[in-house]
Tab-separated table of C-alpha atoms in Angstrom:
chain	number	residue	atom	x	y	z
A	75	UNK	CA	12.394	-3.068	18.641
A	76	UNK	CA	11.417	-1.189	15.483
A	77	UNK	CA	7.900	0.265	15.550
A	78	UNK	CA	5.838	1.366	12.564
A	79	UNK	CA	3.748	4.257	13.913
A	80	UNK	CA	0.576	5.241	12.059
A	81	UNK	CA	-1.974	7.932	12.781
A	82	UNK	CA	-5.059	9.458	11.172
A	83	UNK	CA	-5.584	6.817	8.500
A	84	UNK	CA	-9.141	8.107	8.060
A	85	UNK	CA	-10.498	5.197	6.011
A	86	UNK	CA	-8.045	5.869	3.171
A	87	UNK	CA	-7.175	2.382	1.927
A	88	UNK	CA	-4.929	3.502	-0.916
A	89	UNK	CA	-2.802	5.630	1.403
A	90	UNK	CA	-2.534	2.814	3.949
A	91	UNK	CA	-1.446	0.220	1.394
A	92	UNK	CA	1.145	2.609	-0.055
A	93	UNK	CA	2.553	3.213	3.444
A	94	UNK	CA	2.746	-0.502	4.147
A	95	UNK	CA	4.546	-1.183	0.879
A	96	UNK	CA	6.996	1.650	1.520
A	97	UNK	CA	7.588	0.647	5.152
A	98	UNK	CA	8.257	-3.015	4.356
A	99	UNK	CA	11.917	-2.306	3.574
A	100	UNK	CA	12.342	-0.598	6.960
A	101	UNK	CA	11.973	-3.944	8.754
A	102	UNK	CA	9.592	-2.942	11.528
A	103	UNK	CA	8.561	-5.516	14.122
A	104	UNK	CA	5.373	-4.038	15.567
A	105	UNK	CA	2.621	-1.627	14.492
A	106	UNK	CA	1.281	1.165	16.704
A	107	UNK	CA	-1.791	3.211	15.752
A	108	UNK	CA	-2.569	6.604	17.268
A	109	UNK	CA	-6.245	6.710	16.326
A	110	UNK	CA	-8.666	8.175	13.798
A	111	UNK	CA	-8.820	4.941	11.876
A	112	UNK	CA	-12.110	5.980	10.263
A	113	UNK	CA	-13.883	9.187	9.261
A	114	UNK	CA	-13.588	11.278	6.076
A	115	UNK	CA	-12.456	8.425	3.800
A	116	UNK	CA	-14.430	5.900	1.730
A	117	UNK	CA	-13.115	2.564	3.074
A	118	UNK	CA	-13.888	2.400	6.810
A	119	UNK	CA	-14.480	-1.353	6.951
A	120	UNK	CA	-11.355	-2.305	5.021
A	121	UNK	CA	-9.108	-0.047	7.083
A	122	UNK	CA	-10.690	-1.083	10.388
A	123	UNK	CA	-10.253	-4.752	9.476
A	124	UNK	CA	-6.559	-4.252	8.677
A	125	UNK	CA	-5.837	-2.345	11.883
A	126	UNK	CA	-7.722	-4.903	13.985
A	127	UNK	CA	-5.687	-7.717	12.457
A	128	UNK	CA	-2.221	-6.190	12.245
A	129	UNK	CA	-1.759	-3.394	14.789
A	130	UNK	CA	-0.216	-4.425	18.094
A	131	UNK	CA	-1.411	-1.364	20.025
A	132	UNK	CA	-4.303	0.896	19.011
A	133	UNK	CA	-5.720	3.933	20.787
A	134	UNK	CA	-8.891	5.777	19.880
A	135	UNK	CA	-9.249	9.074	18.077
A	136	UNK	CA	-12.100	11.549	18.146
A	137	UNK	CA	-13.461	10.297	14.811
A	138	UNK	CA	-13.349	6.703	16.023
A	139	UNK	CA	-15.540	7.743	18.953
A	140	UNK	CA	-17.941	9.759	16.820
A	141	UNK	CA	-18.254	7.234	14.003
A	142	UNK	CA	-18.906	4.369	16.425
A	143	UNK	CA	-21.535	6.302	18.349
A	144	UNK	CA	-19.495	6.587	21.539
A	145	UNK	CA	-19.776	10.360	21.352
A	146	UNK	CA	-21.931	12.811	19.437
A	147	UNK	CA	-20.470	14.671	16.484
A	148	UNK	CA	-22.366	17.933	17.046
A	149	UNK	CA	-19.126	19.810	17.729
A	150	UNK	CA	-17.607	18.727	14.377
A	151	UNK	CA	-17.653	21.004	11.346
A	152	UNK	CA	-20.191	20.215	8.641
A	153	UNK	CA	-17.769	18.120	6.564
A	154	UNK	CA	-16.843	15.974	9.551
A	155	UNK	CA	-20.476	15.629	10.600
A	156	UNK	CA	-21.442	14.454	7.137
A	157	UNK	CA	-18.630	11.924	6.923
A	158	UNK	CA	-19.294	10.659	10.465
A	159	UNK	CA	-22.961	10.105	9.708
A	160	UNK	CA	-22.091	8.256	6.492
A	161	UNK	CA	-19.422	6.171	8.231
A	162	UNK	CA	-21.843	5.125	10.980
A	163	UNK	CA	-24.163	3.794	8.295
A	164	UNK	CA	-21.387	1.920	6.498
A	165	UNK	CA	-19.510	0.312	9.394
A	166	UNK	CA	-20.112	-3.364	10.093
A	167	UNK	CA	-21.408	-4.012	13.587
A	168	UNK	CA	-18.280	-5.817	14.780
A	169	UNK	CA	-16.047	-2.961	13.606
A	170	UNK	CA	-18.322	-0.455	15.346
A	171	UNK	CA	-18.103	-2.393	18.604
A	172	UNK	CA	-14.325	-2.713	18.311
A	173	UNK	CA	-13.949	1.048	17.785
A	174	UNK	CA	-16.116	1.712	20.853
A	175	UNK	CA	-13.849	-0.427	23.007
A	176	UNK	CA	-10.495	1.056	21.971
A	177	UNK	CA	-8.265	2.360	24.748
A	178	UNK	CA	-7.819	6.076	25.272
A	179	UNK	CA	-4.342	7.520	25.512
A	180	UNK	CA	-1.877	7.827	27.045
A	181	UNK	CA	-0.864	4.193	26.572
A	182	UNK	CA	2.658	3.180	27.557
A	183	UNK	CA	4.759	1.107	25.137
A	184	UNK	CA	8.220	0.221	26.434
A	185	UNK	CA	9.324	3.625	27.803
A	186	UNK	CA	7.308	5.985	25.576
A	187	UNK	CA	3.666	7.039	25.450
A	188	UNK	CA	1.003	7.050	22.748
A	189	UNK	CA	-1.761	9.668	22.686
A	190	UNK	CA	-4.152	10.885	20.035
A	191	UNK	CA	-4.424	14.567	20.873
A	192	UNK	CA	-2.359	15.530	23.935
A	193	UNK	CA	-1.109	13.812	27.093
A	194	UNK	CA	-3.590	15.765	29.231
A	195	UNK	CA	-6.591	15.579	26.862
A	196	UNK	CA	-7.095	13.022	24.091
A	197	UNK	CA	-9.112	15.508	22.015
A	198	UNK	CA	-6.886	18.574	22.392
A	199	UNK	CA	-4.846	19.818	19.438
A	200	UNK	CA	-1.162	20.690	19.714
A	201	UNK	CA	-0.387	22.939	16.747
A	202	UNK	CA	1.657	25.589	18.551
A	203	UNK	CA	4.339	25.874	21.199
A	204	UNK	CA	2.032	27.035	23.983
A	205	UNK	CA	-0.257	24.060	23.350
A	206	UNK	CA	2.723	21.705	23.374
A	207	UNK	CA	4.011	23.240	26.603
A	208	UNK	CA	0.848	22.181	28.412
A	209	UNK	CA	1.247	18.695	26.931
A	210	UNK	CA	4.877	18.398	27.984
A	211	UNK	CA	4.072	19.497	31.531
A	212	UNK	CA	1.572	16.657	31.866
A	213	UNK	CA	3.567	14.022	29.948
A	214	UNK	CA	4.860	11.216	32.135
A	215	UNK	CA	7.523	9.993	29.683
A	216	UNK	CA	10.426	11.666	27.915
A	217	UNK	CA	8.973	10.713	24.508
A	218	UNK	CA	5.322	10.873	23.479
A	219	UNK	CA	3.931	10.181	20.018
A	220	UNK	CA	0.721	12.031	19.130
A	221	UNK	CA	-1.578	12.524	16.137
A	222	UNK	CA	-4.775	14.541	15.614
A	223	UNK	CA	-3.238	17.587	13.883
A	224	UNK	CA	-2.361	15.755	10.632
A	225	UNK	CA	0.969	17.629	10.677
A	226	UNK	CA	4.187	15.627	10.642
A	227	UNK	CA	6.805	16.876	13.090
A	228	UNK	CA	6.342	17.917	16.682
A	229	UNK	CA	8.021	19.700	19.573
A	230	UNK	CA	11.122	19.416	21.741
A	231	UNK	CA	12.274	20.990	25.005
A	232	UNK	CA	15.289	20.705	27.269
A	233	UNK	CA	14.699	18.197	30.042
A	234	UNK	CA	16.430	19.857	32.973
A	235	UNK	CA	15.750	23.565	32.507
A	236	UNK	CA	13.802	25.224	35.320
A	237	UNK	CA	11.694	27.098	32.750
A	238	UNK	CA	10.115	25.045	29.972
A	239	UNK	CA	11.119	26.416	26.561
A	240	UNK	CA	9.393	24.534	23.745
A	241	UNK	CA	10.645	24.540	20.156
A	242	UNK	CA	8.684	23.383	17.153
A	243	UNK	CA	10.453	21.142	14.652
A	244	UNK	CA	10.400	23.234	11.468
A	245	UNK	CA	13.181	21.701	9.344
A	246	UNK	CA	12.171	18.085	9.751
A	247	UNK	CA	15.070	15.637	9.280
A	248	UNK	CA	14.622	12.208	7.708
A	249	UNK	CA	16.099	10.755	10.889
A	250	UNK	CA	16.191	12.248	14.363
A	251	UNK	CA	18.032	10.962	17.422
A	252	UNK	CA	16.211	11.056	20.754
A	253	UNK	CA	18.678	12.747	23.098
A	254	UNK	CA	18.832	12.012	26.816
A	255	UNK	CA	18.587	15.693	27.832
A	256	UNK	CA	15.488	16.494	25.764
A	257	UNK	CA	11.746	15.841	25.982
A	258	UNK	CA	9.739	15.169	22.834
A	259	UNK	CA	6.219	15.307	21.457
A	260	UNK	CA	6.424	13.755	17.983
A	261	UNK	CA	3.747	13.365	15.326
A	262	UNK	CA	4.172	10.766	12.555
A	263	UNK	CA	1.784	12.770	10.385
A	264	UNK	CA	-1.443	11.593	8.803
A	265	UNK	CA	-1.563	8.486	6.668
A	266	UNK	CA	-4.886	9.272	5.072
A	267	UNK	CA	-5.314	13.041	5.106
A	268	UNK	CA	-2.145	15.139	5.503
A	269	UNK	CA	-2.701	18.813	6.314
A	270	UNK	CA	0.843	20.166	6.250
A	271	UNK	CA	0.866	21.211	2.600
A	272	UNK	CA	2.304	17.860	1.484
A	273	UNK	CA	-0.208	15.465	-0.072
A	274	UNK	CA	1.961	12.368	0.391
A	275	UNK	CA	0.946	9.855	3.062
A	276	UNK	CA	2.971	10.280	6.262
A	277	UNK	CA	4.223	7.873	8.911
A	278	UNK	CA	7.266	7.220	11.075
A	279	UNK	CA	9.407	4.325	12.277
A	280	UNK	CA	10.919	4.395	15.756
A	281	UNK	CA	13.911	2.238	16.661
A	282	UNK	CA	13.725	2.057	20.453
A	283	UNK	CA	17.139	0.401	20.773
A	284	UNK	CA	18.969	2.985	18.662
A	285	UNK	CA	16.557	5.726	19.827
A	286	UNK	CA	16.117	7.058	16.311
A	287	UNK	CA	12.898	8.247	14.663
A	288	UNK	CA	12.594	8.067	10.871
A	289	UNK	CA	10.022	10.448	9.362
A	290	UNK	CA	8.665	9.107	6.058
A	291	UNK	CA	6.422	10.222	3.175
A	292	UNK	CA	5.123	8.244	0.207
A	293	UNK	CA	3.048	8.969	-2.892
A	294	UNK	CA	-0.251	7.126	-3.255
A	295	UNK	CA	-3.153	6.885	-5.712
A	296	UNK	CA	-5.077	9.999	-4.697
A	297	UNK	CA	-7.298	9.962	-7.801
A	298	UNK	CA	-8.777	6.574	-6.916
A	299	UNK	CA	-9.624	7.748	-3.399
A	300	UNK	CA	-11.200	10.915	-4.784
A	301	UNK	CA	-13.357	8.882	-7.177
A	302	UNK	CA	-14.498	6.644	-4.317
A	303	UNK	CA	-15.400	9.633	-2.137
A	304	UNK	CA	-17.458	11.211	-4.906
A	305	UNK	CA	-19.139	7.908	-5.809
A	306	UNK	CA	-20.163	7.488	-2.164
A	307	UNK	CA	-21.916	10.863	-2.241
A	308	UNK	CA	-19.600	12.397	0.346
A	309	UNK	CA	-18.817	16.147	0.093
A	310	UNK	CA	-16.576	17.077	-2.840
A	311	UNK	CA	-14.206	19.007	-0.581
A	312	UNK	CA	-13.207	15.775	1.169
A	313	UNK	CA	-11.965	14.515	-2.186
A	314	UNK	CA	-10.312	17.691	-3.469
A	315	UNK	CA	-8.397	18.531	-0.290
A	316	UNK	CA	-6.385	15.289	-0.583
A	317	UNK	CA	-4.510	16.633	-3.600
A	318	UNK	CA	-3.394	19.814	-1.844
A	319	UNK	CA	-2.517	18.310	1.542
A	320	UNK	CA	-4.555	20.967	3.349
């Protein structure tokens, strides 16, 4: 089975459509979504409708919870609070209810797990090795896909070592084989708001038969998204940060 794995779309319709066009030639058979479907971006209803219709497995992200009213957004920074408040006002009722009812991770697909933040806490970030170590210790599968950080890549450790030594993937290959003697936490990157210094939309494709992950990036129409954000009266920084990938 070939899986198209998406995360952190963040209501960015232009980025999502560019990813789908780019991924079409990769012949995926199922779509998995790691959460944060809405928040920040200007097209929450369009993106939610697409994910509801086309994704085979969807788990919730922290913005999905906040924007649907499942949780408060008091702990968010001011930009996220503003966008969450605006998104709550824009979302159609059926999309809001659907977001509220999304499963939390981990969710098992074949023999790998899906989480939004970390295996032990759906809202916890894994930017660094020590954060990933805690995630790997609680992971129940050899391979876990996660989102939340908006950084494509992830972490790997040896499976059978008595002491857990975690390495971050710095030089990210286009394709990476999943080896039997390793454990992995892999992030497809953010579709709608990359924060790894690369403004291109990010995603990955996982071939579970060949056990190969393909990390992908694609250009999209950032200017149109920026214009929509500004026209909606959302904070300017939400528009400008898309061009820098920060």
